[in-house]
Amino acid sequence: MTDKLAWIDEELSNLRKTGFYNAIRTIGSAQGAWLVVDGKKVLNFCSNNYLGLANHPRMVSAAKAAMDKYGVGPGAVRTIAGTMDLHLELEKRMANFKHVESAIVFQSGFSANGATIPALVSKEDIIFSDELNHASIIDGSRLSSAKIVRYKHCDPISLESVIREHQGTYRRGLIITDGVFSMDGDYAPLDKLVDVAEAYDLMLMVDDAHGEGVLGEGGRGIVDHFKLHGRVDVEVGTFSKAFGVMGGVVAGKTNIIEWLRQRGRPFLFSSALTVPDTAACLAAVDILEESTELVDKLWSNAAYFQKEMRALGFDTGLTQTPITPVMLGEVQLAREFSRKLFDEQVFAMSLGFPTVPQGKARIRVMISATHSRSDLDQALESFKKVGEELGVL
Ligand SMILES: *Cc1c(COP(=O)(O)O)cnc(C)c1O
């Protein structure tokens, strides 16, 4: 009898041979500026914990207090018996925070996209999608069965030209873009995309996973950054990045949110966000509404680090946000750089093809409000040392 799973061993060994095998590191501490990674204490530049909320004492105590009252699990999907008053409170608070009519909470940003896109478009419809959109947008778009047409990254002129090309061939159209693009740290020209959406009567959706809690006044996101309130139909966000927890959110007009409560499949067929997650998200909204201190600290850390890196002679690419790519070119160099940084107690990930285009390998440095000035200085020192050793500087 042949081994019907032999193909998996072959595929895995191919991945190892070609260098695409993902070796996953183990974290042995709470999230923060410093982490224990594979047993070693290192400075952390890999997390999306932009504001340090993942281990914030107020978040932890809110989660504990909620568990004392409600337990841990939701027990059901939202539409049967899983909607707790905590979920409704979080939805109300998020709508308020983002200055929109309504909001709906999902189990993750990934499932928010899987819920939203197929609820808005189907077979007779079309999606205009930025070519660098996140995997969860791509998967949500495929699930919808709508025709998917890509436009050039952050390019409203390319968008307009593909729209013209397909005019008259569809029932409804939806433009989708990431807010912040996590590989380069650039963000969508949302003001221009809104103009195109309005000119051609298309729905517009932004997935602001890396902008929520980062961009806009006090972290209210990319729509707030551009002051486009009421002109972007669907704002998807996540609670897993700057908010430091887990969960997804969609914000927009009441009729869209109502529709998602009726037709968002992960809302109907996957259990509700857990009690501690929901309570911690509520605490995050409290913290963000009380003060812009953490968001301000994030941006001042990023400005300092990026300025000093450029002064050393590094190329920080296209970034407009705290995501700091350090452009190195070849993937072998980026990997070697990351390994040497790790030896220096600096944990920063290398990214290469196919995650980023060929020849555009890089180290990606994720700056956080939790980094102290001396943490950043230590990292700068290590980047300088490794950069000189490897002939980058
Ligand atoms: C991280 C990310 C997601 C997934 O969010 P989760 O809450 O972690 O599932 C979705 N979209 C974009 C653009 C992201 O960056």
GROMACS .gro file of C-alpha atoms and ligand atoms in nm:
model
  408
    1MET     CA    1   0.000   0.000   0.000
    2THR     CA    2   0.134   0.342  -0.085
    3ASP     CA    3   0.147   0.612   0.180
    4LYS     CA    4  -0.126   0.856   0.079
    5LEU     CA    5   0.034   1.128   0.295
    6ALA     CA    6   0.382   1.094   0.142
    7TRP     CA    7   0.322   1.406  -0.066
    8ILE     CA    8   0.315   1.612   0.254
    9ASP     CA    9   0.663   1.493   0.357
   10GLU     CA   10   0.783   1.578   0.008
   11GLU     CA   11   0.630   1.925   0.019
   12LEU     CA   12   0.773   1.990   0.364
   13SER     CA   13   1.119   1.879   0.261
   14ASN     CA   14   1.092   2.103  -0.047
   15LEU     CA   15   1.010   2.396   0.176
   16ARG     CA   16   1.318   2.320   0.388
   17LYS     CA   17   1.543   2.281   0.083
   18THR     CA   18   1.430   2.605  -0.078
   19GLY     CA   19   1.449   2.804   0.245
   20PHE     CA   20   1.073   2.872   0.264
   21TYR     CA   21   1.013   2.658   0.571
   22ASN     CA   22   0.875   2.871   0.850
   23ALA     CA   23   1.070   2.800   1.171
   24ILE     CA   24   0.844   2.933   1.445
   25ARG     CA   25   0.999   3.088   1.753
   26THR     CA   26   0.853   3.037   2.101
   27ILE     CA   27   0.777   3.329   2.331
   28GLY     CA   28   0.821   3.257   2.701
   29SER     CA   29   0.709   3.589   2.850
   30ALA     CA   30   0.437   3.851   2.832
   31GLN     CA   31   0.442   4.089   2.536
   32GLY     CA   32   0.645   4.406   2.586
   33ALA     CA   33   0.962   4.590   2.486
   34TRP     CA   34   1.159   4.285   2.600
   35LEU     CA   35   1.065   3.924   2.535
   36VAL     CA   36   1.198   3.583   2.622
   37VAL     CA   37   1.236   3.419   2.281
   38ASP     CA   38   1.346   3.055   2.265
   39GLY     CA   39   1.474   3.100   2.620
   40LYS     CA   40   1.674   3.415   2.549
   41LYS     CA   41   1.593   3.769   2.666
   42VAL     CA   42   1.580   4.004   2.367
   43LEU     CA   43   1.459   4.350   2.269
   44ASN     CA   44   1.134   4.303   2.081
   45PHE     CA   45   1.080   4.468   1.741
   46CYS     CA   46   0.843   4.207   1.600
   47SER     CA   47   0.506   4.258   1.769
   48ASN     CA   48   0.202   4.455   1.655
   49ASN     CA   49   0.153   4.557   2.018
   50TYR     CA   50   0.199   4.922   1.916
   51LEU     CA   51   0.075   5.078   2.239
   52GLY     CA   52   0.185   4.817   2.491
   53LEU     CA   53  -0.175   4.729   2.574
   54ALA     CA   54  -0.126   4.351   2.538
   55ASN     CA   55   0.010   4.337   2.893
   56HIS     CA   56  -0.129   4.662   3.035
   57PRO     CA   57  -0.238   4.623   3.401
   58ARG     CA   58  -0.577   4.786   3.337
   59MET     CA   59  -0.648   4.545   3.053
   60VAL     CA   60  -0.552   4.246   3.265
   61SER     CA   61  -0.765   4.355   3.559
   62ALA     CA   62  -1.065   4.431   3.333
   63ALA     CA   63  -1.039   4.081   3.188
   64LYS     CA   64  -1.017   3.926   3.536
   65ALA     CA   65  -1.312   4.124   3.670
   66ALA     CA   66  -1.526   4.024   3.372
   67MET     CA   67  -1.434   3.657   3.413
   68ASP     CA   68  -1.538   3.672   3.779
   69LYS     CA   69  -1.882   3.784   3.666
   70TYR     CA   70  -1.932   3.609   3.329
   71GLY     CA   71  -1.684   3.322   3.319
   72VAL     CA   72  -1.466   3.257   3.017
   73GLY     CA   73  -1.652   3.127   2.713
   74PRO     CA   74  -1.946   3.280   2.527
   75GLY     CA   75  -2.124   2.943   2.500
   76ALA     CA   76  -2.285   3.012   2.164
   77VAL     CA   77  -2.279   3.208   1.842
   78ARG     CA   78  -2.394   3.567   1.861
   79THR     CA   79  -2.732   3.499   1.699
   80ILE     CA   80  -2.835   3.221   1.939
   81ALA     CA   81  -2.725   3.283   2.298
   82GLY     CA   82  -2.375   3.426   2.264
   83THR     CA   83  -2.451   3.800   2.261
   84MET     CA   84  -2.365   3.929   2.607
   85ASP     CA   85  -2.421   4.284   2.723
   86LEU     CA   86  -2.040   4.318   2.709
   87HIS     CA   87  -2.044   4.267   2.331
   88LEU     CA   88  -2.314   4.529   2.280
   89GLU     CA   89  -2.129   4.771   2.504
   90LEU     CA   90  -1.809   4.721   2.304
   91GLU     CA   91  -1.998   4.780   1.978
   92LYS     CA   92  -2.152   5.099   2.112
   93ARG     CA   93  -1.821   5.225   2.248
   94MET     CA   94  -1.642   5.152   1.919
   95ALA     CA   95  -1.907   5.332   1.713
   96ASN     CA   96  -1.868   5.628   1.943
   97PHE     CA   97  -1.487   5.614   1.938
   98LYS     CA   98  -1.481   5.605   1.559
   99HIS     CA   99  -1.756   5.864   1.507
  100VAL     CA  100  -1.976   5.629   1.303
  101GLU     CA  101  -2.341   5.527   1.340
  102SER     CA  102  -2.282   5.162   1.431
  103ALA     CA  103  -2.025   4.890   1.481
  104ILE     CA  104  -2.021   4.511   1.496
  105VAL     CA  105  -1.762   4.292   1.667
  106PHE     CA  106  -1.615   3.970   1.526
  107GLN     CA  107  -1.375   3.707   1.661
  108SER     CA  108  -1.082   3.845   1.460
  109GLY     CA  109  -0.991   4.085   1.184
  110PHE     CA  110  -0.953   3.785   0.956
  111SER     CA  111  -1.310   3.673   1.019
  112ALA     CA  112  -1.437   4.033   0.992
  113ASN     CA  113  -1.318   4.032   0.631
  114GLY     CA  114  -1.462   3.685   0.571
  115ALA     CA  115  -1.795   3.812   0.705
  116THR     CA  116  -1.809   4.148   0.536
  117ILE     CA  117  -1.697   4.102   0.178
  118PRO     CA  118  -1.931   3.810   0.089
  119ALA     CA  119  -2.219   3.999   0.256
  120LEU     CA  120  -2.167   4.297   0.026
  121VAL     CA  121  -2.092   4.142  -0.312
  122SER     CA  122  -2.159   3.814  -0.492
  123LYS     CA  123  -2.149   3.648  -0.835
  124GLU     CA  124  -2.289   3.935  -1.042
  125ASP     CA  125  -2.062   4.187  -0.870
  126ILE     CA  126  -1.705   4.314  -0.889
  127ILE     CA  127  -1.427   4.394  -0.642
  128PHE     CA  128  -1.152   4.643  -0.720
  129SER     CA  129  -0.865   4.542  -0.493
  130ASP     CA  130  -0.525   4.702  -0.424
  131GLU     CA  131  -0.261   4.457  -0.553
  132LEU     CA  132  -0.093   4.446  -0.210
  133ASN     CA  133  -0.405   4.383  -0.002
  134HIS     CA  134  -0.385   4.150   0.299
  135ALA     CA  135  -0.444   3.775   0.265
  136SER     CA  136  -0.772   3.796   0.459
  137ILE     CA  137  -0.909   4.045   0.204
  138ILE     CA  138  -0.805   3.814  -0.076
  139ASP     CA  139  -0.970   3.514   0.093
  140GLY     CA  140  -1.286   3.711   0.178
  141SER     CA  141  -1.303   3.830  -0.182
  142ARG     CA  142  -1.270   3.475  -0.315
  143LEU     CA  143  -1.543   3.356  -0.080
  144SER     CA  144  -1.777   3.618  -0.223
  145SER     CA  145  -1.755   3.476  -0.580
  146ALA     CA  146  -1.745   3.830  -0.716
  147LYS     CA  147  -1.505   3.908  -0.999
  148ILE     CA  148  -1.176   4.035  -0.854
  149VAL     CA  149  -0.984   4.304  -1.043
  150ARG     CA  150  -0.656   4.431  -0.903
  151TYR     CA  151  -0.531   4.787  -0.938
  152LYS     CA  152  -0.178   4.917  -0.889
  153HIS     CA  153  -0.072   4.968  -0.530
  154CYS     CA  154  -0.206   5.293  -0.381
  155ASP     CA  155  -0.274   5.427  -0.731
  156PRO     CA  156  -0.611   5.602  -0.782
  157ILE     CA  157  -0.535   5.653  -1.152
  158SER     CA  158  -0.488   5.280  -1.206
  159LEU     CA  159  -0.806   5.223  -1.002
  160GLU     CA  160  -1.002   5.457  -1.224
  161SER     CA  161  -0.871   5.297  -1.538
  162VAL     CA  162  -0.970   4.941  -1.434
  163ILE     CA  163  -1.312   5.070  -1.329
  164ARG     CA  164  -1.363   5.224  -1.675
  165GLU     CA  165  -1.248   4.903  -1.838
  166HIS     CA  166  -1.520   4.706  -1.657
  167GLN     CA  167  -1.802   4.960  -1.658
  168GLY     CA  168  -2.139   4.807  -1.746
  169THR     CA  169  -2.026   4.450  -1.674
  170TYR     CA  170  -2.141   4.422  -1.313
  171ARG     CA  171  -2.433   4.483  -1.077
  172ARG     CA  172  -2.258   4.624  -0.766
  173GLY     CA  173  -1.896   4.725  -0.722
  174LEU     CA  174  -1.676   4.740  -0.412
  175ILE     CA  175  -1.334   4.902  -0.380
  176ILE     CA  176  -1.119   4.744  -0.107
  177THR     CA  177  -0.789   4.864   0.030
  178ASP     CA  178  -0.571   4.805   0.334
  179GLY     CA  179  -0.542   5.122   0.542
  180VAL     CA  180  -0.177   5.078   0.639
  181PHE     CA  181   0.026   4.826   0.436
  182SER     CA  182   0.225   4.624   0.683
  183MET     CA  183   0.526   4.535   0.467
  184ASP     CA  184   0.624   4.892   0.376
  185GLY     CA  185   0.441   5.096   0.641
  186ASP     CA  186   0.280   5.320   0.379
  187TYR     CA  187  -0.091   5.397   0.379
  188ALA     CA  188  -0.367   5.421   0.119
  189PRO     CA  189  -0.445   5.760  -0.041
  190LEU     CA  190  -0.794   5.724   0.103
  191ASP     CA  191  -0.906   6.080   0.018
  192LYS     CA  192  -0.841   6.011  -0.352
  193LEU     CA  193  -1.000   5.665  -0.337
  194VAL     CA  194  -1.313   5.823  -0.186
  195ASP     CA  195  -1.333   6.065  -0.480
  196VAL     CA  196  -1.314   5.774  -0.726
  197ALA     CA  197  -1.571   5.570  -0.531
  198GLU     CA  198  -1.813   5.862  -0.530
  199ALA     CA  199  -1.758   5.944  -0.897
  200TYR     CA  200  -1.839   5.586  -1.003
  201ASP     CA  201  -2.101   5.503  -0.739
  202LEU     CA  202  -1.896   5.223  -0.585
  203MET     CA  203  -1.891   5.103  -0.226
  204LEU     CA  204  -1.560   5.163  -0.048
  205MET     CA  205  -1.410   4.945   0.223
  206VAL     CA  206  -1.086   4.999   0.413
  207ASP     CA  207  -0.919   4.735   0.630
  208ASP     CA  208  -0.742   4.949   0.885
  209ALA     CA  209  -0.586   4.670   1.094
  210HIS     CA  210  -0.251   4.849   1.131
  211GLY     CA  211  -0.408   5.196   1.148
  212GLU     CA  212  -0.658   5.130   1.426
  213GLY     CA  213  -0.508   5.275   1.746
  214VAL     CA  214  -0.222   5.425   1.544
  215LEU     CA  215  -0.344   5.676   1.282
  216GLY     CA  216  -0.588   5.962   1.335
  217GLU     CA  217  -0.668   6.158   1.646
  218GLY     CA  218  -0.592   5.940   1.949
  219GLY     CA  219  -0.572   5.632   1.724
  220ARG     CA  220  -0.917   5.663   1.564
  221GLY     CA  221  -0.784   5.523   1.238
  222ILE     CA  222  -0.722   5.620   0.878
  223VAL     CA  223  -1.071   5.760   0.812
  224ASP     CA  224  -1.021   6.002   1.099
  225HIS     CA  225  -0.668   6.080   0.977
  226PHE     CA  226  -0.809   6.200   0.643
  227LYS     CA  227  -1.126   6.345   0.805
  228LEU     CA  228  -1.347   6.136   0.576
  229HIS     CA  229  -1.618   6.057   0.831
  230GLY     CA  230  -1.935   5.934   0.659
  231ARG     CA  231  -1.766   5.893   0.318
  232VAL     CA  232  -1.606   5.548   0.363
  233ASP     CA  233  -1.878   5.283   0.370
  234VAL     CA  234  -1.700   5.010   0.563
  235GLU     CA  235  -1.413   5.035   0.809
  236VAL     CA  236  -1.271   4.701   0.919
  237GLY     CA  237  -1.043   4.702   1.219
  238THR     CA  238  -0.874   4.458   1.451
  239PHE     CA  239  -0.834   4.442   1.828
  240SER     CA  240  -0.525   4.223   1.791
  241LYS     CA  241  -0.272   4.492   1.704
  242ALA     CA  242  -0.265   4.834   1.875
  243PHE     CA  243  -0.559   4.731   2.095
  244GLY     CA  244  -0.344   4.448   2.229
  245VAL     CA  245  -0.617   4.183   2.251
  246MET     CA  246  -0.799   3.976   1.986
  247GLY     CA  247  -1.109   4.041   1.783
  248GLY     CA  248  -1.230   4.229   1.479
  249VAL     CA  249  -1.466   4.520   1.428
  250VAL     CA  250  -1.659   4.667   1.138
  251ALA     CA  251  -1.776   5.027   1.164
  252GLY     CA  252  -2.011   5.216   0.936
  253LYS     CA  253  -2.370   5.314   0.866
  254THR     CA  254  -2.641   5.138   1.065
  255ASN     CA  255  -2.792   4.959   0.765
  256ILE     CA  256  -2.458   4.798   0.673
  257ILE     CA  257  -2.399   4.682   1.031
  258GLU     CA  258  -2.757   4.548   1.054
  259TRP     CA  259  -2.697   4.357   0.732
  260LEU     CA  260  -2.377   4.203   0.871
  261ARG     CA  261  -2.573   4.086   1.178
  262GLN     CA  262  -2.804   3.902   0.937
  263ARG     CA  263  -2.556   3.781   0.678
  264GLY     CA  264  -2.201   3.782   0.822
  265ARG     CA  265  -2.127   3.410   0.828
  266PRO     CA  266  -1.863   3.412   1.107
  267PHE     CA  267  -2.117   3.608   1.315
  268LEU     CA  268  -2.385   3.346   1.251
  269PHE     CA  269  -2.177   3.028   1.255
  270SER     CA  270  -1.877   3.084   1.483
  271SER     CA  271  -1.902   3.154   1.856
  272ALA     CA  272  -1.879   3.503   1.997
  273LEU     CA  273  -1.562   3.678   2.112
  274THR     CA  274  -1.465   3.546   2.459
  275VAL     CA  275  -1.543   3.728   2.784
  276PRO     CA  276  -1.186   3.828   2.878
  277ASP     CA  277  -1.115   3.945   2.521
  278THR     CA  278  -1.429   4.157   2.509
  279ALA     CA  279  -1.368   4.312   2.851
  280ALA     CA  280  -1.004   4.388   2.770
  281CYS     CA  281  -1.111   4.555   2.443
  282LEU     CA  282  -1.349   4.775   2.644
  283ALA     CA  283  -1.059   4.873   2.872
  284ALA     CA  284  -0.853   4.959   2.563
  285VAL     CA  285  -1.125   5.197   2.444
  286ASP     CA  286  -1.127   5.357   2.791
  287ILE     CA  287  -0.750   5.405   2.780
  288LEU     CA  288  -0.753   5.549   2.427
  289GLU     CA  289  -1.043   5.785   2.503
  290GLU     CA  290  -0.884   5.914   2.822
  291SER     CA  291  -0.555   6.022   2.675
  292THR     CA  292  -0.350   6.033   2.355
  293GLU     CA  293  -0.033   5.974   2.557
  294LEU     CA  294   0.040   5.621   2.428
  295VAL     CA  295  -0.033   5.709   2.065
  296ASP     CA  296   0.187   6.018   2.094
  297LYS     CA  297   0.468   5.813   2.248
  298LEU     CA  298   0.443   5.557   1.966
  299TRP     CA  299   0.483   5.827   1.703
  300SER     CA  300   0.766   6.008   1.882
  301ASN     CA  301   0.952   5.677   1.925
  302ALA     CA  302   0.904   5.605   1.555
  303ALA     CA  303   1.019   5.951   1.449
  304TYR     CA  304   1.332   5.924   1.664
  305PHE     CA  305   1.423   5.573   1.551
  306GLN     CA  306   1.364   5.642   1.181
  307LYS     CA  307   1.560   5.968   1.188
  308GLU     CA  308   1.858   5.802   1.358
  309MET     CA  309   1.849   5.503   1.122
  310ARG     CA  310   1.856   5.734   0.820
  311ALA     CA  311   2.140   5.931   0.978
  312LEU     CA  312   2.336   5.604   1.008
  313GLY     CA  313   2.282   5.553   0.635
  314PHE     CA  314   2.002   5.295   0.633
  315ASP     CA  315   1.723   5.306   0.375
  316THR     CA  316   1.387   5.299   0.555
  317GLY     CA  317   1.186   5.269   0.236
  318LEU     CA  318   0.839   5.415   0.189
  319THR     CA  319   0.719   5.419   0.549
  320GLN     CA  320   0.473   5.681   0.672
  321THR     CA  321   0.398   5.502   1.001
  322PRO     CA  322   0.579   5.338   1.297
  323ILE     CA  323   0.638   5.026   1.081
  324THR     CA  324   1.003   5.065   0.983
  325PRO     CA  325   1.139   4.859   0.694
  326VAL     CA  326   1.517   4.849   0.669
  327MET     CA  327   1.576   4.780   0.302
  328LEU     CA  328   1.861   4.535   0.235
  329GLY     CA  329   1.795   4.384  -0.109
  330GLU     CA  330   1.886   4.017  -0.113
  331VAL     CA  331   1.704   3.773   0.109
  332GLN     CA  332   2.025   3.599   0.226
  333LEU     CA  333   2.160   3.931   0.348
  334ALA     CA  334   1.836   4.016   0.530
  335ARG     CA  335   1.834   3.674   0.700
  336GLU     CA  336   2.198   3.700   0.803
  337PHE     CA  337   2.132   4.052   0.933
  338SER     CA  338   1.838   3.932   1.142
  339ARG     CA  339   2.043   3.640   1.284
  340LYS     CA  340   2.327   3.872   1.385
  341LEU     CA  341   2.084   4.116   1.544
  342PHE     CA  342   1.941   3.827   1.746
  343ASP     CA  343   2.293   3.745   1.870
  344GLU     CA  344   2.303   4.110   1.982
  345GLN     CA  345   1.973   4.057   2.172
  346VAL     CA  346   1.770   4.245   1.911
  347PHE     CA  347   1.468   4.054   1.777
  348ALA     CA  348   1.365   4.191   1.436
  349MET     CA  349   1.224   3.980   1.154
  350SER     CA  350   1.365   3.953   0.804
  351LEU     CA  351   1.114   3.945   0.519
  352GLY     CA  352   1.194   3.811   0.175
  353PHE     CA  353   1.030   3.682  -0.140
  354PRO     CA  354   0.743   3.588  -0.176
  355THR     CA  355   0.624   3.801   0.120
  356VAL     CA  356   0.785   4.104  -0.047
  357PRO     CA  357   0.901   4.141  -0.411
  358GLN     CA  358   1.227   3.978  -0.525
  359GLY     CA  359   1.531   4.196  -0.450
  360LYS     CA  360   1.338   4.393  -0.186
  361ALA     CA  361   1.421   4.185   0.119
  362ARG     CA  362   1.433   4.376   0.441
  363ILE     CA  363   1.432   4.372   0.818
  364ARG     CA  364   1.104   4.501   0.952
  365VAL     CA  365   1.128   4.692   1.277
  366MET     CA  366   0.801   4.728   1.467
  367ILE     CA  367   0.825   5.028   1.696
  368SER     CA  368   0.609   5.043   2.008
  369ALA     CA  369   0.517   5.295   2.275
  370THR     CA  370   0.669   5.051   2.526
  371HIS     CA  371   1.024   5.107   2.397
  372SER     CA  372   1.227   5.341   2.616
  373ARG     CA  373   1.481   5.579   2.466
  374SER     CA  374   1.759   5.349   2.588
  375ASP     CA  375   1.592   5.047   2.422
  376LEU     CA  376   1.589   5.237   2.093
  377ASP     CA  377   1.950   5.350   2.140
  378GLN     CA  378   2.059   4.995   2.208
  379ALA     CA  379   1.886   4.879   1.890
  380LEU     CA  380   2.046   5.161   1.688
  381GLU     CA  381   2.386   5.059   1.823
  382SER     CA  382   2.327   4.697   1.717
  383PHE     CA  383   2.202   4.798   1.372
  384LYS     CA  384   2.517   5.006   1.325
  385LYS     CA  385   2.746   4.724   1.436
  386VAL     CA  386   2.581   4.457   1.220
  387GLY     CA  387   2.544   4.699   0.928
  388GLU     CA  388   2.920   4.761   0.934
  389GLU     CA  389   3.006   4.393   0.976
  390LEU     CA  390   2.796   4.300   0.675
  391GLY     CA  391   2.913   4.590   0.461
  392VAL     CA  392   2.570   4.753   0.442
  393LEU     CA  393   2.698   5.080   0.590
  394LIG     C1  394  -0.342   4.156   1.079
  394LIG     C2  395  -0.438   4.188   0.975
  394LIG     C3  396  -0.561   4.123   0.969
  394LIG     C4  397  -0.596   4.009   1.062
  394LIG     O1  398  -0.633   4.057   1.188
  394LIG     P1  399  -0.653   3.952   1.308
  394LIG     O2  400  -0.739   4.027   1.403
  394LIG     O3  401  -0.517   3.923   1.361
  394LIG     O4  402  -0.720   3.833   1.251
  394LIG     C5  403  -0.651   4.160   0.872
  394LIG     N1  404  -0.621   4.258   0.783
  394LIG     C6  405  -0.504   4.323   0.785
  394LIG     C7  406  -0.478   4.431   0.687
  394LIG     C8  407  -0.408   4.290   0.882
  394LIG     O5  408  -0.292   4.354   0.884
   0.00000   0.00000   0.00000
